[in-house]
Amino acid sequence: MQPPPITEEDIAEFLVQRPDFFERHASLLSAVQLTSPHGGRAVSLQERQAEMLRDKIKLLEQRLMEMMRHGNENMLIADKLLRWSRQMFLVARPVDLPAVLVSEIRSQFSVPQAALKLWDVAEVYAGEPFAQGASDDVRSLASSLATPYCGVNAGFDAVQWLDDPEAAASLALIPLRASAAAPAFGLLVLASPDSQRYQAGMATDFLERIAELASAALSRVRDT
């Protein structure tokens, strides 16, 4: 009975189990010829290993550059968030907070349009523009959002708060609440003529941080 033929897997396993094989047969390293992916020419095993190592180094360099780019972007965003928060701390009168919050978010984050409406505010602020115009539907929508909505302008009532509703191609609707389990007491609307700026499925971590900071700052005008 003939033994089964030797397969490539058998050869590979043989070499793995005998790491000193090429030490004992060093001449094979230069004798074995492989096809290079760079031009299709024949190269020695040693040359092919060197090419593979260079390719791996190049891939690692690309990944490192990508990580550095993301790190720089995150640093810039964190710096903008700090400047925005600082401006809110500097507001002396609570009644001025909503306007400063909106103007600074447009300035710091280059948001073309932004608007904010609050409800359940302290009685002294009930007549202010920021406490007017939020319909029951908007309030219900805001409370139903567990995370900020990002996507196309689907004709939400809150879009009408913007200076130029027709120019809002994509939106971020950010509910404001005192705690994660509390109903919303306000809604911040960010809008852009770029339909891709706020996309469905995009990460909302940064917008959630904005919501937390804005909610804390605006507690000064709430009916608590």
PDB file of C-alpha atoms in Angstrom, residues 113 149-160 162 164-173 189-192 194-195 198:
ATOM      1  CA  GLN A 113     -27.168  77.398  11.351  1.00  0.00           C
ATOM      2  CA  TYR A 149     -30.737  62.525  15.717  1.00  0.00           C
ATOM      3  CA  CYS A 150     -28.414  62.954  12.744  1.00  0.00           C
ATOM      4  CA  GLY A 151     -29.668  62.782   9.177  1.00  0.00           C
ATOM      5  CA  VAL A 152     -31.562  64.486   6.409  1.00  0.00           C
ATOM      6  CA  ASN A 153     -34.040  67.275   6.962  1.00  0.00           C
ATOM      7  CA  ALA A 154     -37.304  65.345   7.014  1.00  0.00           C
ATOM      8  CA  GLY A 155     -39.473  68.395   7.614  1.00  0.00           C
ATOM      9  CA  PHE A 156     -39.220  68.542  11.401  1.00  0.00           C
ATOM     10  CA  ASP A 157     -41.138  71.424  13.000  1.00  0.00           C
ATOM     11  CA  ALA A 158     -37.971  72.514  14.817  1.00  0.00           C
ATOM     12  CA  VAL A 159     -36.323  73.361  11.492  1.00  0.00           C
ATOM     13  CA  GLN A 160     -38.568  76.417  11.314  1.00  0.00           C
ATOM     14  CA  LEU A 162     -33.651  78.413  11.881  1.00  0.00           C
ATOM     15  CA  ASP A 164     -33.063  79.875   6.685  1.00  0.00           C
ATOM     16  CA  PRO A 165     -34.970  76.564   6.985  1.00  0.00           C
ATOM     17  CA  GLU A 166     -34.806  75.910   3.240  1.00  0.00           C
ATOM     18  CA  ALA A 167     -30.998  75.776   3.386  1.00  0.00           C
ATOM     19  CA  ALA A 168     -30.982  72.966   5.965  1.00  0.00           C
ATOM     20  CA  ALA A 169     -30.085  69.788   4.047  1.00  0.00           C
ATOM     21  CA  SER A 170     -28.855  67.780   7.050  1.00  0.00           C
ATOM     22  CA  LEU A 171     -29.579  68.152  10.756  1.00  0.00           C
ATOM     23  CA  ALA A 172     -28.490  67.240  14.227  1.00  0.00           C
ATOM     24  CA  LEU A 173     -31.329  67.367  16.764  1.00  0.00           C
ATOM     25  CA  VAL A 189     -30.873  72.191  16.331  1.00  0.00           C
ATOM     26  CA  LEU A 190     -27.721  72.224  14.206  1.00  0.00           C
ATOM     27  CA  ALA A 191     -28.106  72.470  10.436  1.00  0.00           C
ATOM     28  CA  SER A 192     -25.941  72.462   7.338  1.00  0.00           C
ATOM     29  CA  ASP A 194     -24.154  69.902   3.175  1.00  0.00           C
ATOM     30  CA  SER A 195     -26.332  66.779   3.084  1.00  0.00           C
ATOM     31  CA  TYR A 198     -24.902  65.035   9.671  1.00  0.00           C
TER      32      TYR A 198
END
